[in-house]
Short mmCIF file of C-alpha atoms in Angstrom, two decimals:
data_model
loop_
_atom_site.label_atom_id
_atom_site.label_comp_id
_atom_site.label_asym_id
_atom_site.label_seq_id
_atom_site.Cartn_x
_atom_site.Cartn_y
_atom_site.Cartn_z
CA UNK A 1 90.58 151.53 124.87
CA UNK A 2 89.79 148.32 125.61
CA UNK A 3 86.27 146.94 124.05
CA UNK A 4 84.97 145.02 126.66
CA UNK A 5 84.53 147.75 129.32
CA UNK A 6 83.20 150.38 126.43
CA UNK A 7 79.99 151.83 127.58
CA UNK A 8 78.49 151.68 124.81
CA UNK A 9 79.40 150.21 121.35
CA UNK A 10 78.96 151.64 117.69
CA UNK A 11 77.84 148.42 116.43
CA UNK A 12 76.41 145.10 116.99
CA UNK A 13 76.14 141.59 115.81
CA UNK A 14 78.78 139.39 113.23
CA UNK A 15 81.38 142.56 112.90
CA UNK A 16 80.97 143.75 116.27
CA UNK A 17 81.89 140.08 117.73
CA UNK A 18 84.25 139.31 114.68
CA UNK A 19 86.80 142.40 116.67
CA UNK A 20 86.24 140.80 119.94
CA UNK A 21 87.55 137.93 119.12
CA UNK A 22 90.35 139.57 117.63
CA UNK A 23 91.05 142.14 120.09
CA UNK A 24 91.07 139.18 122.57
CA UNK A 25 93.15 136.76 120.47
CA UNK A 26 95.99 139.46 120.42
CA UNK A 27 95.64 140.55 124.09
CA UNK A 28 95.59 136.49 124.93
CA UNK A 29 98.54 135.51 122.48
CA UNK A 30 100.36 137.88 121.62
CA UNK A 31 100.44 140.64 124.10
CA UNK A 32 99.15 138.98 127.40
CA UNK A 33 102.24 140.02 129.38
CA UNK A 34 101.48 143.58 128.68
CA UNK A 35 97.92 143.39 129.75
CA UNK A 36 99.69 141.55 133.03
CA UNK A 37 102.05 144.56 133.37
CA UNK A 38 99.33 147.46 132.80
CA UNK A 39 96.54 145.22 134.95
CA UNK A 40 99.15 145.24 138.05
CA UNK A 41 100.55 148.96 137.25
CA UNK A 42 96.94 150.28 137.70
CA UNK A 43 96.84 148.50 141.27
CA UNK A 44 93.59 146.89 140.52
CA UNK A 45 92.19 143.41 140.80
CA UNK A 46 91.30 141.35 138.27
CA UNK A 47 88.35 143.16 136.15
CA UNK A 48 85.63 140.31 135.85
CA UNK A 49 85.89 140.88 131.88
CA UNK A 50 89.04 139.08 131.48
CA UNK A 51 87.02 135.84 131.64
CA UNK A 52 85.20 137.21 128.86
CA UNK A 53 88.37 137.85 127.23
CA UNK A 54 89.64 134.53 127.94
CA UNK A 55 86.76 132.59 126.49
CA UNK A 56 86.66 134.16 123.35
CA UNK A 57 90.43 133.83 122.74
CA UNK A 58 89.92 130.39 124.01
CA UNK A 59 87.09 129.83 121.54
CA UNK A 60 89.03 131.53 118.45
CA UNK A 61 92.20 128.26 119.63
CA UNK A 62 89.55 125.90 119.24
CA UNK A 63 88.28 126.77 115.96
CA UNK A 64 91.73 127.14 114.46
CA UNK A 65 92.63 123.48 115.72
CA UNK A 66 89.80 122.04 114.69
CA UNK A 67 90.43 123.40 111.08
CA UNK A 68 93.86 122.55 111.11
CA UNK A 69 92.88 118.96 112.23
CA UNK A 70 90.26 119.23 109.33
CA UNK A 71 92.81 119.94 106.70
CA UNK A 72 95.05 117.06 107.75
CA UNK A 73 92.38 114.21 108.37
CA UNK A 74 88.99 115.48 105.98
CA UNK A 75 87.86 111.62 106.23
CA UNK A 76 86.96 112.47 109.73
CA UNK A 77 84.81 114.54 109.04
CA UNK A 78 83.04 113.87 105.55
CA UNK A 79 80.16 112.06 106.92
CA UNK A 80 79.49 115.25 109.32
CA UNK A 81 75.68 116.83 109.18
CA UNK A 82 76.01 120.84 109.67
CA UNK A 83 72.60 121.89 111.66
CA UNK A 84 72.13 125.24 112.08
CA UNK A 85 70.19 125.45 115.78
CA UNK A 86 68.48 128.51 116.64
CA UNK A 87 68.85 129.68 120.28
CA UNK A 88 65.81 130.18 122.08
CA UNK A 89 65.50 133.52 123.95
CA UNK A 90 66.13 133.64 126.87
CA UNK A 91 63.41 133.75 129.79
CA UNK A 92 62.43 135.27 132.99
CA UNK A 93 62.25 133.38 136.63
CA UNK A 94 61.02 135.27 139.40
CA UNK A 95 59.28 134.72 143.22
CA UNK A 96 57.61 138.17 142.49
CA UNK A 97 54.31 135.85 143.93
CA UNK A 98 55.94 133.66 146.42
CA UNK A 99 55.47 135.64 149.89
CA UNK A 100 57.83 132.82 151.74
CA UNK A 101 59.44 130.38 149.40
CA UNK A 102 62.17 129.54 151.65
CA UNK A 103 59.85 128.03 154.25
CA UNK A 104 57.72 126.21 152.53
CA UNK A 105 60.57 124.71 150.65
CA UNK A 106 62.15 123.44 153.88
CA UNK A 107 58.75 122.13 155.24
CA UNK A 108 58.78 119.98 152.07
CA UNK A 109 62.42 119.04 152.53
CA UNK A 110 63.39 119.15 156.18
CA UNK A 111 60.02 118.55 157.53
CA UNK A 112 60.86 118.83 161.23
CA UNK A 113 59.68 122.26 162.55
CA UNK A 114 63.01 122.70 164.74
CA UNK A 115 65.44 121.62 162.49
CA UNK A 116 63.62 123.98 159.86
CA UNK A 117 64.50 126.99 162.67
CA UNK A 118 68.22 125.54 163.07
CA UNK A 119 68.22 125.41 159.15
CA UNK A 120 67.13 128.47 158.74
CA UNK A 121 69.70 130.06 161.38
CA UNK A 122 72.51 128.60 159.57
CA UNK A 123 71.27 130.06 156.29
CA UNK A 124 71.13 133.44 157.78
CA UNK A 125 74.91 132.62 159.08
CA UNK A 126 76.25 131.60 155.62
CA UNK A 127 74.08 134.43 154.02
CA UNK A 128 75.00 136.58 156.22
CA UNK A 129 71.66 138.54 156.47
CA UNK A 130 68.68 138.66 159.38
CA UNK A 131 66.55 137.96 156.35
CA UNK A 132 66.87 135.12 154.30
CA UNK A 133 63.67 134.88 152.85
CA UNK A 134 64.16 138.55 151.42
CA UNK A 135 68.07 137.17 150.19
CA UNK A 136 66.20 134.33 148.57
CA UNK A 137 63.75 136.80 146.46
CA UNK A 138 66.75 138.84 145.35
CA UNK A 139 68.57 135.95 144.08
CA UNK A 140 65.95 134.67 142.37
CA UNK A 141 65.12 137.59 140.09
CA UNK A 142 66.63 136.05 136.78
CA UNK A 143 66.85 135.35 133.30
CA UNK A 144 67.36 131.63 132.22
CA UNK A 145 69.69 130.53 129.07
CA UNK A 146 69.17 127.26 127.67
CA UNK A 147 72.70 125.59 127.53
CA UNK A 148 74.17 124.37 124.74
CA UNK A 149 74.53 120.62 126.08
CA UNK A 150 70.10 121.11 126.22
CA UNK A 151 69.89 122.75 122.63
CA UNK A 152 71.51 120.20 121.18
CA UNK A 153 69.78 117.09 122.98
CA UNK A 154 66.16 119.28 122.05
CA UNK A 155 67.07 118.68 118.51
CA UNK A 156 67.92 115.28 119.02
CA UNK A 157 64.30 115.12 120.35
CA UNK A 158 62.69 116.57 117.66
CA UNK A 159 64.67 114.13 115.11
CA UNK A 160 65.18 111.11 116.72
CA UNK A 161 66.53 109.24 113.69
CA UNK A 162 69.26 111.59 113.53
CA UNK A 163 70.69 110.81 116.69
CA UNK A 164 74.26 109.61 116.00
CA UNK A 165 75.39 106.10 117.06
CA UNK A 166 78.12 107.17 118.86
CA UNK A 167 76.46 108.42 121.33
CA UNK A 168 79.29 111.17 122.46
CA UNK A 169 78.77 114.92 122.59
CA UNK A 170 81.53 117.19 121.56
CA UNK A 171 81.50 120.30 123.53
CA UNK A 172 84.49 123.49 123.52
CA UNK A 173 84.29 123.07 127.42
CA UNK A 174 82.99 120.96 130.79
CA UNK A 175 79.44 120.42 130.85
CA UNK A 176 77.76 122.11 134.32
CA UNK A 177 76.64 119.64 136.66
CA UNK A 178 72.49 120.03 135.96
CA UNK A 179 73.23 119.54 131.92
CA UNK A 180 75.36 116.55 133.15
CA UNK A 181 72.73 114.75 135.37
CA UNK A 182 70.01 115.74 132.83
CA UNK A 183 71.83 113.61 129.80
CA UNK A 184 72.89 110.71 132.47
CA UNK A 185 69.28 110.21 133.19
CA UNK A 186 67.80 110.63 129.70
CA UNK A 187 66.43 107.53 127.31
CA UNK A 188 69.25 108.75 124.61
CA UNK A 189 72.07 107.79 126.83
CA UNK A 190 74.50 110.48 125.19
CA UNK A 191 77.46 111.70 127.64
CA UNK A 192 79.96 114.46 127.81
CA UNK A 193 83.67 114.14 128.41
CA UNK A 194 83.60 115.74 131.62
CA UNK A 195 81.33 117.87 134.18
CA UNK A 196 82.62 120.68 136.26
CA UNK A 197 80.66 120.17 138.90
CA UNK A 198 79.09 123.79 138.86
CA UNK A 199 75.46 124.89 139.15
CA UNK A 200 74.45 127.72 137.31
CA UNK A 201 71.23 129.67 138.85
CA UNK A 202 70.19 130.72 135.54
CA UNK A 203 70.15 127.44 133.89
CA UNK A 204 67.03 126.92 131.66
CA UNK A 205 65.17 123.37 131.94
CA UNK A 206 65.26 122.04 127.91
CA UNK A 207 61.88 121.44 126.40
CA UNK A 208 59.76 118.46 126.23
CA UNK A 209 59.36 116.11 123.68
CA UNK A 210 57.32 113.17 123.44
CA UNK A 211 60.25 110.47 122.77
CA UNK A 212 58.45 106.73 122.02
CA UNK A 213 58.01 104.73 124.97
CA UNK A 214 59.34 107.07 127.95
CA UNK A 215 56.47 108.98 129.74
CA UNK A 216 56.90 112.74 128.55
CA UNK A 217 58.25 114.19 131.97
CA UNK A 218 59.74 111.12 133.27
CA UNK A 219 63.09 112.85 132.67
CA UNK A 220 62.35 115.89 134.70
CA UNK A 221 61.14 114.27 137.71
CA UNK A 222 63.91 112.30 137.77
CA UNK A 223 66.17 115.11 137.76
CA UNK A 224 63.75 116.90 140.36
CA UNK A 225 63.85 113.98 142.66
CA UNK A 226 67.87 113.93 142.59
CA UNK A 227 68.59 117.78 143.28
CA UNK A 228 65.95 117.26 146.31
CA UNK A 229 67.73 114.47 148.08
CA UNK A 230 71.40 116.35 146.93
CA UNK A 231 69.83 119.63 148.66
CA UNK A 232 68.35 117.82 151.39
CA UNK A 233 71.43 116.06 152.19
CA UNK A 234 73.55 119.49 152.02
CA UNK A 235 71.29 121.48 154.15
CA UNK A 236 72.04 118.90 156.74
CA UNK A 237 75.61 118.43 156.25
CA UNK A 238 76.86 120.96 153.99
CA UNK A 239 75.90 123.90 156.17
CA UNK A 240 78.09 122.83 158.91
CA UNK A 241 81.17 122.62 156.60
CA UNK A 242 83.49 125.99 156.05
CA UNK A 243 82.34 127.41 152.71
CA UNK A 244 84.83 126.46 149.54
CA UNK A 245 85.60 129.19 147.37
CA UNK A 246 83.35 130.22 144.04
CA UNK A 247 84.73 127.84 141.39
CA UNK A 248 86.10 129.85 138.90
CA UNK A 249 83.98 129.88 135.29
CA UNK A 250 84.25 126.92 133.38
CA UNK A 251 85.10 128.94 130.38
CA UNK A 252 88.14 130.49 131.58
CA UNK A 253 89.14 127.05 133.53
CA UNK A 254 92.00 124.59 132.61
CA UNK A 255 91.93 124.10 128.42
CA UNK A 256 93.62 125.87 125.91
CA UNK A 257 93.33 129.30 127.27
CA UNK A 258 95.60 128.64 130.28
CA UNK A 259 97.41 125.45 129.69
CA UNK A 260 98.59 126.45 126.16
CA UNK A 261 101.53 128.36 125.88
CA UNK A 262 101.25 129.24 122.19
CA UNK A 263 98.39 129.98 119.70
CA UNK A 264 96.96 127.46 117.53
CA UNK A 265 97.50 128.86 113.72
CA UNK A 266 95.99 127.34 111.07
#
């Protein structure tokens, strides 16, 4: 049976994710034309947990390659600091108290009482619901994950004379678009290869720190100040525009999981 639609599960933590990432290593490598034949023999679409699947088999490539490259060129990385960085837990983000957060977010943005109306309309069109203040409440019921990109620039924070000189963060995939703006306006000046260009609803804003001679929450109304011209702009423009598709997880995107044709052994 396959583990990642199990119910329930015997056990939990190191052992219990050490055979995921084998079960999916196999089904990704080795066997992933079988799990194409019984996935299309069943007459069903594709079950949301093969991009689960794929980013841990992905994830397992990565860590074999980067041994492999560790074994061949050690120099590289003999002046590397190991940090272990605790994940915070995650949090809650409700309008439980907001009675109608979707107007008095366009009076601040769109200002103009009939374009407000229009906006709303089109909202309602794209939404399709006759109540879009109720759609925005239900959306909004979540739980926030600090990214990686943000746990990593938080301990940066906290130990500023640790903060490498090449100012380059190494990441296993694309960084989302807020963790991208966020470290292209912050004093540090560190950058990711690349940003997919996605915006995650659950996305956790990082901590403050008090970093010498910035203002302590410079940073976040920066950021602030950007995604309100960027939304004021789209509800504008971008409502008029056909909608483009959901962009498709950056974990089971373009990278070793579908552009390699062979696993990465050690």
């Amino acid at each position: 049976m396959c583990p990642f639609i199990a119910r329930t599960r015997s056990s939990s933590g190191t052992p219990q994710l050490t055979f995921l990432v084998e079960w999916a290593t196999q089904a990704r490598w080795k066997y992933p034309t079988h799990l194409q034949v019984l996935l299309t023999f069943a007459q069903i679409p594709t079950p949301p947990w093969m991009e689960t699947l794929y980013k841990l088999a992905r994830y397992c490539g990565e860590s074999k390659y980067m041994v492999k490259f560790a074994m061949k060129q050690p120099e590289v990385f003999a002046s590397i600091r190991i940090q272990h960085i605790e994940a915070p837990a995650q949090q809650t983000f409700s309008l439980l108290n907001e009675k109608i957060p979707l107007q008095k977010a366009l009076e601040r943005l769109v200002k103009n009482r009939s374009m407000i109306t229009k906006t709303k309309e089109k909202l309602a069109d794209r939404w399709q619901t006759s109540n879009v203040e109720a759609r925005l409440h239900g959306a909004c019921n979540l739980r926030l994950t600090l990214h990686a990109e943000m746990q990593l620039l938080g301990f940066y924070e906290r130990n500023p004379a640790l903060v490498p000189q090449l100012r380059l963060m190494g990441t296993s995939k694309k960084a989302c678009y807020l963790c991208h703006e966020y470290l292209l306006l912050h004093t540090f000046r560190i950058r990711v290869s690349a940003c997919h260009q996605k915006i995650y609803p659950t996305w956790m804003p990082p901590p403050c720190h008090d970093i010498p001679g910035e203002p302590k929450y410079n940073r976040f109304w920066r950021l602030s100040k950007k995604i309100e011209q960027i939304t004021i702009k789209e509800l504008k423009s971008g409502l008029e525009a056909p909608q483009r598709p959901r962009n498709k997880d950056s974990t089971a995107g373009p990278s070793l999981t579908v552009t390699a044709t062979i696993p990465t052994e050690v």
